[in-house]
Structures are given as C-alpha cells and as structure tokens.
XYZ file of C-alpha atoms in Angstrom:
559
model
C -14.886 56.354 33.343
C -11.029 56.797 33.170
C -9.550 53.257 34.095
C -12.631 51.356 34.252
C -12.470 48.010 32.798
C -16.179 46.869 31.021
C -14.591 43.214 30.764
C -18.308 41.952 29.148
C -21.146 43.319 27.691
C -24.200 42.202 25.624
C -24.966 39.154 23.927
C -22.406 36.086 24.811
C -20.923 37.351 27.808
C -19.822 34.976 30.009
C -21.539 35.481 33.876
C -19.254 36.564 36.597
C -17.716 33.876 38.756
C -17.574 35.215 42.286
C -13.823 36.596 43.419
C -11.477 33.172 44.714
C -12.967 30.806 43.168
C -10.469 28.528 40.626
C -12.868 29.353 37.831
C -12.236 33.370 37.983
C -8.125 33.218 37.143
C -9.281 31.088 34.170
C -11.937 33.618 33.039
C -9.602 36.961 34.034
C -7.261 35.116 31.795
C -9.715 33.959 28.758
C -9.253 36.136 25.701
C -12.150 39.017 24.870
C -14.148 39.135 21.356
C -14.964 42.581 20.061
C -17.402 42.274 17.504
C -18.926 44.868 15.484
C -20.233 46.199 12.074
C -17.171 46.702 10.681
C -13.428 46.466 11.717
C -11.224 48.654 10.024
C -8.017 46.761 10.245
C -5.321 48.936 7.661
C -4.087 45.469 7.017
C -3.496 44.959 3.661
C -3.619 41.382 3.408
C -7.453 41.636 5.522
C -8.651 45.320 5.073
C -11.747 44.815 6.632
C -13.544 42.309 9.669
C -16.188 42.091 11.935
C -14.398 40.536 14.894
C -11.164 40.856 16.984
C -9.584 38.645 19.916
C -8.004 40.304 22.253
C -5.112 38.898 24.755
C -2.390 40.209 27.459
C -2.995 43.258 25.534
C -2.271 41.697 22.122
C -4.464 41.107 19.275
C -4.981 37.368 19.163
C -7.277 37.098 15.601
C -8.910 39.153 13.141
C -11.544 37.775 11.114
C -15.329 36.991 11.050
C -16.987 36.573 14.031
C -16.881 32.182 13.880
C -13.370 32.437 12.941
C -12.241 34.797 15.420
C -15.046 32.872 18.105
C -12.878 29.611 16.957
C -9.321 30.944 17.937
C -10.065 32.736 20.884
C -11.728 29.236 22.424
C -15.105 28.710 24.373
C -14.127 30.746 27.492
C -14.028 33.986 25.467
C -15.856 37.051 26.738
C -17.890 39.064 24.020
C -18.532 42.205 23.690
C -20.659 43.301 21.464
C -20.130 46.925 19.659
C -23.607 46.626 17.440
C -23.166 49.137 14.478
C -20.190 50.655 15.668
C -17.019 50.992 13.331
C -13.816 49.747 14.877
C -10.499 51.357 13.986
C -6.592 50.996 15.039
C -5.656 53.114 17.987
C -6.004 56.738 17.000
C -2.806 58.527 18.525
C -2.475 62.518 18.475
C 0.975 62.763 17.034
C 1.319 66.580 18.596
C -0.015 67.356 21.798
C 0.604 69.329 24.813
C -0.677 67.571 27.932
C 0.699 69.892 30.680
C -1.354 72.926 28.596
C -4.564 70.646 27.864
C -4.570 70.298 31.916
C -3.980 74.001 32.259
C -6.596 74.741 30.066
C -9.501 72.545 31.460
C -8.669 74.231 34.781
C -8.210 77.566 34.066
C -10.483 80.405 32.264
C -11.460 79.248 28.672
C -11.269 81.774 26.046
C -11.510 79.929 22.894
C -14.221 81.057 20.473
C -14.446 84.777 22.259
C -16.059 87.307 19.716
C -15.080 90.100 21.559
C -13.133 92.380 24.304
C -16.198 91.984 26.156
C -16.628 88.672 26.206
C -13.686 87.927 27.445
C -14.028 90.713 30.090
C -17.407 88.706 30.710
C -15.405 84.871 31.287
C -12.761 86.193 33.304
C -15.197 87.481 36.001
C -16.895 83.955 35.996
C -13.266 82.452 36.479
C -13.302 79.438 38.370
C -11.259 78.985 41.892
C -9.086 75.745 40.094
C -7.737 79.040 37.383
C -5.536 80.023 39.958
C -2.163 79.245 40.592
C -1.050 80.807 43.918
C -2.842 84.207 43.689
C -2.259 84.376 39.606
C -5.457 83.755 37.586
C -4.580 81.656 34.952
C -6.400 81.668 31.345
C -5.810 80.489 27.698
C -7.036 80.415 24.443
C -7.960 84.012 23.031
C -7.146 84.777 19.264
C -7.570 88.507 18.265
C -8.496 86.863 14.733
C -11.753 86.480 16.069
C -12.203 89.663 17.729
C -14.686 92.220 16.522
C -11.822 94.329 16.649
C -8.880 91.913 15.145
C -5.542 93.617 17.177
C -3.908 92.499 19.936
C -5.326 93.856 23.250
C -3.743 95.735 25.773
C -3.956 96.610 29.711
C -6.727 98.915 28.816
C -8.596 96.396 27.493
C -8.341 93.904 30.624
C -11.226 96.109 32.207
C -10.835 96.864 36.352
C -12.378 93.963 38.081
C -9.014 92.135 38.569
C -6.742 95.292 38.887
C -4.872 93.927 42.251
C -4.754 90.428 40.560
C -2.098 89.476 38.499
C -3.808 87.717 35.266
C -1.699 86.081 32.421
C -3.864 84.613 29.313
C -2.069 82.522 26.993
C -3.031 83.051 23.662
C -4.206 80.372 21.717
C -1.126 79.332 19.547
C 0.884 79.403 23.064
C 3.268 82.012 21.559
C 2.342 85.223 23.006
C 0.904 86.045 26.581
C -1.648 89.117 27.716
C -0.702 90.490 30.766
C -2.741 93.161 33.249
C -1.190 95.902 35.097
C -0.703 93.430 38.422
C 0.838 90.692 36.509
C 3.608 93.197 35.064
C 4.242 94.703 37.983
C 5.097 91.149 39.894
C 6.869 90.103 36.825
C 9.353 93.377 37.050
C 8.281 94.565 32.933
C 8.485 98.215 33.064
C 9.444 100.681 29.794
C 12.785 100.348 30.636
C 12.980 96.091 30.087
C 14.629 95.257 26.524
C 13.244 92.766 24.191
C 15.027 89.143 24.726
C 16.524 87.071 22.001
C 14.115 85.952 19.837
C 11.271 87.837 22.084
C 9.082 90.823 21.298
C 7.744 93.059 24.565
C 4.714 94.712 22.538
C 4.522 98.498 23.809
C 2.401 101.813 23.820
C 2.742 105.102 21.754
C 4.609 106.073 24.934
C 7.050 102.797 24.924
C 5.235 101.089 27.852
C 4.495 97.751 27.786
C 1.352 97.600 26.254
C 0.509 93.866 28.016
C 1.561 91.755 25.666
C 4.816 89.385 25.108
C 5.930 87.794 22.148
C 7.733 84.194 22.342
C 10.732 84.132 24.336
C 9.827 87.486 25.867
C 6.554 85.464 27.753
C 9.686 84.140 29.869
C 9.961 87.712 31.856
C 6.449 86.459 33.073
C 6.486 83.006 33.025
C 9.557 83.268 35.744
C 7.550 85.339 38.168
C 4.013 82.887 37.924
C 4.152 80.355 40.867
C 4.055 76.883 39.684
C 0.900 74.778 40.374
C 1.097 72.785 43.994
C 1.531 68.789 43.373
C -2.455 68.355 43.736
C -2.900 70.829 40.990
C -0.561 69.462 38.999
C -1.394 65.555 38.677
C -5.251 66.590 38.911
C -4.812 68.262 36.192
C -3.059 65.311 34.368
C -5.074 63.389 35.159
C -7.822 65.127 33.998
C -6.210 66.131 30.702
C -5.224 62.011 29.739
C -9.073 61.174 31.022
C -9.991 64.075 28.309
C -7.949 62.269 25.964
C -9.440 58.854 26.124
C -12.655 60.240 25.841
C -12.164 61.533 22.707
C -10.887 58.423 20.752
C -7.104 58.656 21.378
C -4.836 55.459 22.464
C -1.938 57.739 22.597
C -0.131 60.923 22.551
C 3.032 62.868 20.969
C 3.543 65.125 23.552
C 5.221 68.024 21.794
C 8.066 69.165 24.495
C 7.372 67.426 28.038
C 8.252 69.208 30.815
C 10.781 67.098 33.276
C 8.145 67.484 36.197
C 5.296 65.730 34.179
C 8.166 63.382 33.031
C 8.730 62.181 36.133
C 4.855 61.964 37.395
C 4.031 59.902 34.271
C 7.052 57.786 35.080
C 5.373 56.780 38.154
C 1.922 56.333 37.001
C 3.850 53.874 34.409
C 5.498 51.856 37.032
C 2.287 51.314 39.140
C 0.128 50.624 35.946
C -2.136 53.081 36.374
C -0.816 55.121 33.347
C -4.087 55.020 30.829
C -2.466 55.938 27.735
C 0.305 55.525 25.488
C 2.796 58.981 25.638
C 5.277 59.366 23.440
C 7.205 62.041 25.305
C 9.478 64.491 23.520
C 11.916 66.107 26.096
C 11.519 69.639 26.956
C 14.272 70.565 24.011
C 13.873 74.435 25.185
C 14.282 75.062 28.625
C 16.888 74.151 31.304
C 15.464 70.453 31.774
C 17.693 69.701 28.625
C 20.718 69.006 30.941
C 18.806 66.368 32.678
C 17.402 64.865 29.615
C 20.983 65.177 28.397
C 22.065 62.810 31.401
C 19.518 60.840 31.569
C 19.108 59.750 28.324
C 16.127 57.631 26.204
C 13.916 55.861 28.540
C 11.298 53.191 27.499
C 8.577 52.182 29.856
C 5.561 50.156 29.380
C 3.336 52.888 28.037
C 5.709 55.774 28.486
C 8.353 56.315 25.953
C 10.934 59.148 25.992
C 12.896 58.679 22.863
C 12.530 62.286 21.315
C 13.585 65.782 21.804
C 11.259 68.845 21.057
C 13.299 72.270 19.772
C 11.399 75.194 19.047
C 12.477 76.958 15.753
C 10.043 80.506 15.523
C 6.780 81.201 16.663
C 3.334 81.062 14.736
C 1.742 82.692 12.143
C -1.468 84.212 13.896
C 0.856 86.150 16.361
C 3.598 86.604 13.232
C 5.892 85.396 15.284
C 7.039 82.614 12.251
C 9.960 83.060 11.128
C 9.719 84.268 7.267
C 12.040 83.774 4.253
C 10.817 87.460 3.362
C 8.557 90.083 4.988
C 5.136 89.358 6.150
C 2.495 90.547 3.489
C 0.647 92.204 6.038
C 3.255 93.627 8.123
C 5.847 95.082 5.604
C 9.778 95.063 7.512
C 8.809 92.523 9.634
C 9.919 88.850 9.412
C 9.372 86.883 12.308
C 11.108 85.593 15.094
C 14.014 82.935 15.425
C 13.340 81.670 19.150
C 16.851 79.912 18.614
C 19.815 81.857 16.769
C 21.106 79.105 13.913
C 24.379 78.437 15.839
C 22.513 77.721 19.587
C 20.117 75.340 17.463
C 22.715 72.839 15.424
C 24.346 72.871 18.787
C 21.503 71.617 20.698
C 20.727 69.371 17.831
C 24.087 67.635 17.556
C 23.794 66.682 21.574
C 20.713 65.457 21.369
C 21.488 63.398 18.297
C 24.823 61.887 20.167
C 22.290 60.756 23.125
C 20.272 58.199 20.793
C 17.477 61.039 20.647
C 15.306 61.806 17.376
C 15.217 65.575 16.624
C 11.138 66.982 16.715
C 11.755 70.641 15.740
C 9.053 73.113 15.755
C 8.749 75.264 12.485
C 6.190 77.136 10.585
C 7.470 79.718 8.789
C 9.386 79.019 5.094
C 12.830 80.343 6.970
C 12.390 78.083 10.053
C 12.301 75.256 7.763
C 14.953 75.772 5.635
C 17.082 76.472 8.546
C 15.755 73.019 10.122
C 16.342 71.052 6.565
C 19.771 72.683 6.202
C 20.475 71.673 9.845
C 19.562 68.461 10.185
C 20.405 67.146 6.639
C 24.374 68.226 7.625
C 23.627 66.442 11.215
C 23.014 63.168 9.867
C 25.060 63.384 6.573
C 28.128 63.535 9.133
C 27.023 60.958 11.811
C 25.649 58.574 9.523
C 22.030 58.591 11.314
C 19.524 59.200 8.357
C 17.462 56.538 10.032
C 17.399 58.939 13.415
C 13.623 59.535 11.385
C 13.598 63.585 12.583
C 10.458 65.380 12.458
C 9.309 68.731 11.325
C 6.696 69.526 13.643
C 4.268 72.208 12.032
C 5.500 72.099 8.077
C 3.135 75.002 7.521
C 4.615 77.530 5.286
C 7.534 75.843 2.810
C 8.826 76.352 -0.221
C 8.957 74.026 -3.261
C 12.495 72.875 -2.866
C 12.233 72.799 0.962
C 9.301 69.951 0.425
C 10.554 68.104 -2.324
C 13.965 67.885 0.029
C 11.897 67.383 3.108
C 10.504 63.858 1.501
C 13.292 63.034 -0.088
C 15.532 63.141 2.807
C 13.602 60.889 5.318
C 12.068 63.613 7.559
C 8.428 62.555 8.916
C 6.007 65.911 8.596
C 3.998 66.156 11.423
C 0.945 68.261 10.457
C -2.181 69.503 12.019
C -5.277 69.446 9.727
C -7.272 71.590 12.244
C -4.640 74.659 11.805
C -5.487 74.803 8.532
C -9.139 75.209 8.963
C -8.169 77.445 11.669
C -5.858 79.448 9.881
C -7.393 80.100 6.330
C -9.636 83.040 7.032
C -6.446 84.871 7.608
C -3.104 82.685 6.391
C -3.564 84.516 3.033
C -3.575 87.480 4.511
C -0.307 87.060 6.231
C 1.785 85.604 3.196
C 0.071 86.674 0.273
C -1.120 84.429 -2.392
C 2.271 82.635 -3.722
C 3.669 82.003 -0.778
C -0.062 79.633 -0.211
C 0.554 77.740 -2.557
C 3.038 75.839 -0.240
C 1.331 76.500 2.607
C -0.794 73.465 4.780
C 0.449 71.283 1.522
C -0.270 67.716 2.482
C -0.487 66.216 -0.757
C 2.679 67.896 -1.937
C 4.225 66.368 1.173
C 3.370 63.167 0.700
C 3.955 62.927 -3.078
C 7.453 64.272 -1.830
C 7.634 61.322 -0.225
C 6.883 62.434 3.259
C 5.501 60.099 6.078
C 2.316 62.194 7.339
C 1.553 61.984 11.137
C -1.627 63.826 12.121
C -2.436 65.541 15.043
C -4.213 68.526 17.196
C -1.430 70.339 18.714
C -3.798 70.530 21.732
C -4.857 72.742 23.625
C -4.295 75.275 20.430
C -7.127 72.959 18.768
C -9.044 70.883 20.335
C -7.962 67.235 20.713
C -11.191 65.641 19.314
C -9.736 63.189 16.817
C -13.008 63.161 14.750
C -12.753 66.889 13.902
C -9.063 66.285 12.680
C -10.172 63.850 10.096
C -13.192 65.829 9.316
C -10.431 68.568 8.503
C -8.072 66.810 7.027
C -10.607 65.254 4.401
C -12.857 68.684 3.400
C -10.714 71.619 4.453
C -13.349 73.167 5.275
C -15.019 74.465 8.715
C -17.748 73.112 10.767
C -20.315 75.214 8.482
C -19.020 73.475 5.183
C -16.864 76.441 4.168
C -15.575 77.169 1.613
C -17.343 75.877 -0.771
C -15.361 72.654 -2.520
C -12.483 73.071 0.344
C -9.737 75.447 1.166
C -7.066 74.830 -1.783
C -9.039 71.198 -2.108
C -6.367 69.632 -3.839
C -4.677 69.208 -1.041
C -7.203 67.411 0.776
C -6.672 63.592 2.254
C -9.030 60.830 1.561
C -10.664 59.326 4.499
C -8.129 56.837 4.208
C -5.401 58.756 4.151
C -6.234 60.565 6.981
C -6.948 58.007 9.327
C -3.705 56.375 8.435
C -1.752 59.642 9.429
C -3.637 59.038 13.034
C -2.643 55.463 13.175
C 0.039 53.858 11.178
C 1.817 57.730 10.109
C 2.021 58.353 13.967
C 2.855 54.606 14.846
C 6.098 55.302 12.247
C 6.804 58.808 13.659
C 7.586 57.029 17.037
C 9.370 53.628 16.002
C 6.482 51.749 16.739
C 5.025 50.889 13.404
C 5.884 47.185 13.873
C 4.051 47.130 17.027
C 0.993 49.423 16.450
C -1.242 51.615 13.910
C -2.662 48.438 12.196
C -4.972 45.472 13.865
C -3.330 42.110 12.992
C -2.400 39.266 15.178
C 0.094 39.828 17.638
C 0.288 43.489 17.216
C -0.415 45.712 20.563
C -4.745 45.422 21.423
C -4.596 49.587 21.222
C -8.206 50.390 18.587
C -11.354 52.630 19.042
C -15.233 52.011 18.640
C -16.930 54.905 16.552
C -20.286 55.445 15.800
C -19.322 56.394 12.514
C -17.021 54.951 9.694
C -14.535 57.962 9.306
C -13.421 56.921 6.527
C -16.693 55.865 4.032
C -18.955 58.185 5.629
C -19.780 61.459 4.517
C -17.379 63.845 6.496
C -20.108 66.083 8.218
C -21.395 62.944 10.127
C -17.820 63.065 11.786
C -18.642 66.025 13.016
C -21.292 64.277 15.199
C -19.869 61.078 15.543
C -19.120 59.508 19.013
C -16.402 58.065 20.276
C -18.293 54.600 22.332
C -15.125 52.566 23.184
C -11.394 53.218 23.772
C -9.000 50.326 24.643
C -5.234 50.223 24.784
C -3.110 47.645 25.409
C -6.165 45.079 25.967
C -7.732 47.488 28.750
C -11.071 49.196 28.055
C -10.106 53.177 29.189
C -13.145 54.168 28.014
C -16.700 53.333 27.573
C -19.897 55.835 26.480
C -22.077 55.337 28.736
C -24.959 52.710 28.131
C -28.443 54.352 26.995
C-alpha cells in the first residue's frame, strides 16, 4: 500500500511500545536493519553486502549483518528481506506521469491485434475514461494491426457516433479522432496543416481522423480538462503505480504547470511518495511561468530542467530525418520547432539556471540539437549545464562521437528498441541502423547513459527495461542472439543507467544511485538479482520492497 510504513518485520524486530510512552520516540527514532541475500551496493570500494542501516532517511552502514547490527546499536529494528536482492533506488529517467494517470483511467489499447479489437475495448470503456462528455483512450499502434495503416473515422465503428472519442496513440505523437470529436474540435476539409503538424485526410481531402504532432493541438484545445478529483486521483494513482514497480523516482519528461503545482503541495505536506525530477513543460504556454519562476528544489520534488520537443517518432514518421524515410519516399519528418523558435527557447531557459532535456529521434533532430546546444554553451561558458538528448534513437556517426565528447547525457529507452525493431528497419533502411538504438557506441563515445520507460508509451516496469537493455530481445526470446547484440548492456551496465546514470542526469549523483553511508536511504528489494541472473527470470521477477528516503512506499504483500 502507497504510503504505508512496514517499520518491522520478521526475525529481530523489536515489539511495539504502545503510543506516549517515553520508550516509543526512542524506538520511532532507532535506526532500521535491512538484511538480505545480497546487497547490491555499486560501491566500488564494497560492491556487495548483506546488510544496510537505515536513518532520517540516510544510509547509516553497509556491511555484514554483525557489522552493520554493531553501528546501528541495540535498539535497531530488523527487517528481514530472506533471499531477496537489494539494489540502489531504481529511478525512470523518462517518464510521463500526467499520461501514466491518463492511461490507467482511460480505455487501454496497448497490445490490440486488430480494428476489432479495439472496436471491442472501447465499448467496455470505463466511466473514469471520460473527461466531461469526451471518452478518453491511449495506446494503439497500427504496427500491430492485422492491417498495419493508420485508421480512420470509418474504422471507429457506430456505437459512439454522438460521442466525441480521441485515442492517443501509443508514442503520444498522433491522435485518432471520430466524427463527434472533429466536429467539437472545428477540423473540417477546409483546416490547414499547423507548423510542424500533419491533418491526415481522405481521397476526397477530408480529415480522415487522424492528427500528426502539433496538429493534435486543433483537438487537444477543444477536450475539457479533467475536474481536480480526476486529476490528483489520477496522480495519485499513477506515483502508487510507480512504486509498485521498483522505482524511487522519476524524470518526468515535460511536466505540465498544473501537476507542478499539485506535486508542490504533496511535497510540502510530506505526503509526496516519490522522488520527481520535473522537467518544465518546455512546449506549451506554461514556459512563461517556468520562465518567472525559475528552478525550484523541494524535498522530493525538484524542478531544475526544461523539456523541448525537437520532431515526433518514428512509428508515426513523424521524426525528423536527415534524408527521406525508406518506406515513405519524399517524406522526411516533422520539425515540431522551426531551428530559429528552438535556440531561442533554449538560450532563455539556459539564462534561468535550467538544464536543456530536448526530445529527438530522428538523425536531423539531433544534429540540429548538437549544433544548437554545443553554440549555447560554447558562448555562455555552461558546458557543465549537463543537457540531455532525450530519445538518441536514430544518429549518425559523427553526431555520437560529438554527442560524448561534448558532455551531453543520452537518455535512452531500452524498451523502444524491443518495441521498435520489427519495423525500425523498415523505416530507415539498413545503414541508417547501424546508428540506430546504439548504446554501446554511446557510451564508448563517452556518453553518460540514463535509462528509462518513457511511460505510458512502454510500460514503466523497471524489470522489463533491464531485461531489454541486456538481450534486445522480446518477451519470447527474439531474435535469436539479440537485435544488433553488440549493442547490448551487461546486467551491470544496465542497472547502473537506472541508478547512478539517472542519479548524474539530475545532479544528484553525490547524493543517490549508489548505497554507501550517508548517501539518501532510496534502494529496492527484488526477488531476483538483475544483474547475475539469467535475464528471462527478470521477466518474472517481483518487485517485494520499495523505500525512499528511509520510508517503506511499498511492500508485496506477505504470503
């Protein structure tokens, strides 16, 4: 349960003492033991224990159980974690916490085989998918379709005719639309295609349904915003999610200012569960007021970052592409900022104290970004601003050798490469690959890796990330040997780009991504050693324990 402290469990816990009694602000105040099978510490000096102290939500020792017994003193509590494997704080370095909520409440439509099925899960929608009289849904990927194009109003079937629907794809960049939801939204033949935005149309020149990056704005304006229940239920529900799963803490990748502000609040009062590293909504209006406002640090809440959007993605070909797409001769992608809009938008930022996230995927998005921000800093002197490339997918050669050499931290996704690589080929032909999803080649640049989801587009289950990120495969074992294996990660590797690549991504690697005295208490319990045991077992690992900052936020339940 979300926020419920297990302060003592199993062999050596010390018995309650009744509430107002002397000897309970002496026991709330003891340290707690952790001890299990094996800690997995990323210390260099002590790799590897099989106890940890815990106090006012630092780490007070490492070692074997009598030495860590020793320091913490005989009013320690114990808890005992049995075979479990203990690990440093796993933190999703790309996340979208506003969607994840959206997507737990409204109509899910990942893994859909067909038209039909989706047809099938939209009649079945639940009452919490609706935002005013809009049914809400996310998650379909025409990939996966039985018939692999992008559907239309045709295809949305009659059940919801007088009810405006709008169904996010999965990647976020591109939005399905029914008759209703065009009409309210004022999209008729005669609407142009925005900046950067593509209105998909019929033979005829009708909107066929679907919008393209910043064309989903045309909708997006007309959708009524969720009431102030829906939105902090579903916040709350999406950071409960979260800790479930094994994570301490979350990148999220472009905060709106309305979450901003609720998550400010939960900070102040303490009931905040996890650690958020919040980049600022880069994109939309709320810039001025980040602008203003500036950096803010909090005691679990961070806002140090800014999130730009470069192009879209590669499933919906909306990345932005050097030359044409292999599958799609002419075409190139889409810029969702013109070069000019997006070095001014980075220089601001940069002249507030803020570090520049930028999305990019496609090998022209990131040369634009490297170009960009290597002139930025050059001429303000800021190199150790640490900017991000959120994405890295598609690059050239030159692009990654510059992109390590230059100080930027790549902030990859192993589960959109295991996502991706039924089609990715297909999309950029077979030299173009080569650079494509290219950890290794980023990190013998001399790249900082940060791993993460980019929830709700993946799901945000940490243990499938480093099952990706060390095979390459999907859940079946496929390929054979890996998708272009040589640029798998060890199990080492990866869990370092979970813990101490995200804990240097955010200025925090002093503090966090390690377990050694006096860093923050943020680690995880597994039921499986992600980084010695064979990767399929990750997929049905468990996640027992989550603590950060000292406080248990969650616990498997007891069998």
């Amino acid at each position: 349960m979300l926020g419920a402290l297990v302060l003592c469990a199993g062999a050596g816990c010390s018995r309650r003492v009744p509430e107002g009694t002397p000897a309970e602000q002496a026991v709330a105040d003891a340290p707690t033991v952790y001890v299990a099978k094996r800690i997995r510490t990323l210390d260099a000096a002590k790799p590897e224990a099989q106890a940890l102290a815990v106090r006012d939500g630092k780490v007070l020792a490492v070692g074997t159980r009598e030495e860590v017994l020793a320091a913490a003193g005989a009013t320690a509590r114990v808890v005992e974690l049995g075979d479990a494997t203990v690990v440093p704080g796993l933190t999703d370095s790309h996340g979208h916490l506003a969607g994840l909520g959206q997507a737990l409440a409204g109509v899910r439509l990942e893994g859909t085989a067909s038209l039909a099925e989706v047809r099938q899960r939209l009649e079945k929608a639940p009452a919490t998918a609706y935002q005013g009289d809009w049914l809400v849904g996310q998650g379909w990927d025409q990939n996966d379709w039985d018939t692999p194009r992008f559907p239309t109003l045709a295809d949305m079937g009659e059940h919801l005719k007088d009810t405006p629907v709008v169904l996010w794809r999965i990647d976020g960049h591109a939005l399905w639309l029914n008759g209703a939801a065009l009409k309210r939204a004022n999209i008729t033949r005669d609407t142009k295609d925005p900046e950067g935005g593509t209105i998909q149309r019929l033979p005829g020149g009708d909107p066929s349904g679907v919008l393209i990056d910043n064309a989903m704005d045309l909708a997006l304006k007309a959708l009524p915003p969720p009431t102030k229940e829906q939105h902090e239920a579903r916040m709350k529900a999406a950071l409960e999610h979260c800790a479930r799963v094994g994570l301490t803490g979350v990148h999220d990748a472009g905060m709106d200012l309305r979450t901003f502000r609720l998550f400010q609040a939960w900070d102040k009062a303490g009931t905040l569960p996890l650690r958020v590293y919040a980049m600022a909504d880069g994109q939309t209006d709320d810039r001025v007021q980040y602008l203003k406002d500036g950096p803010f640090q909090g005691r679990l809440l961070t806002m140090r970052a800014v999130k730009l959007t470069l192009d879209g993605a590669l499933g919906s070909r909306g990345a932005a592409l050097g030359a044409a797409y292999s599958d799609e001769p002419g075409h190139r992608g889409l810029l969702l900022l013109s070069p000019e809009e997006y070095a001014f938008r980075v220089h601001a930022f940069v002249g507030r104290g803020f570090q520049v996230a930028t999305h990019a995927i496609g090998d022209r998005a990131n040369t634009l970004l490297l170009d960009t921000l290597s002139r930025e800093l050059s001429a303000t002197g800021t190199k150790a601003a640490r900017p991000r490339v959120e994405h890295a997918q598609i690059m050239t050669a030159e692009d990654i050798t510059r992109l390590g050499a230059n100080g930027f931290v790549a902030s990859v996704q192993p589960t959109h490469a295991t996502s991706d690589m039924p089609w990715a080929e297909k999309r950029v032909g077979l030299e173009r690959i080569q650079n494509a999803y290219a950890w290794q080649k980023l990190k013998a640049a001399g790249a900082v890796l940060a791993l993460g989801s980019d929830f709700p587009v993946e799901r945000p289950d940490v243990l499938a990330g480093l099952y990706a990120a060390r095979t390459r495969q999907d859940a079946s074992g496929q390929p054979p040997g890996g998708w272009h294996p040589d640029q798998r990660l060890s199990g080492e590797e990866a869990l370092e780009g979970f813990t101490v690549g995200a804990a240097y991504a955010s200025f925090a690697e002093a503090q966090r991504g390690r377990l050694m005295p006096g860093m923050d208490a943020d680690f995880v319990a597994l039921s499986v050693d992600p980084v010695d045991a064979p990767p399929a077992d990750l997929l049905t690992g468990q996640v027992r324990l989550t603590v950060v900052a000292g406080r248990e936020v969650f616990r498997a339940d007891a069998k």
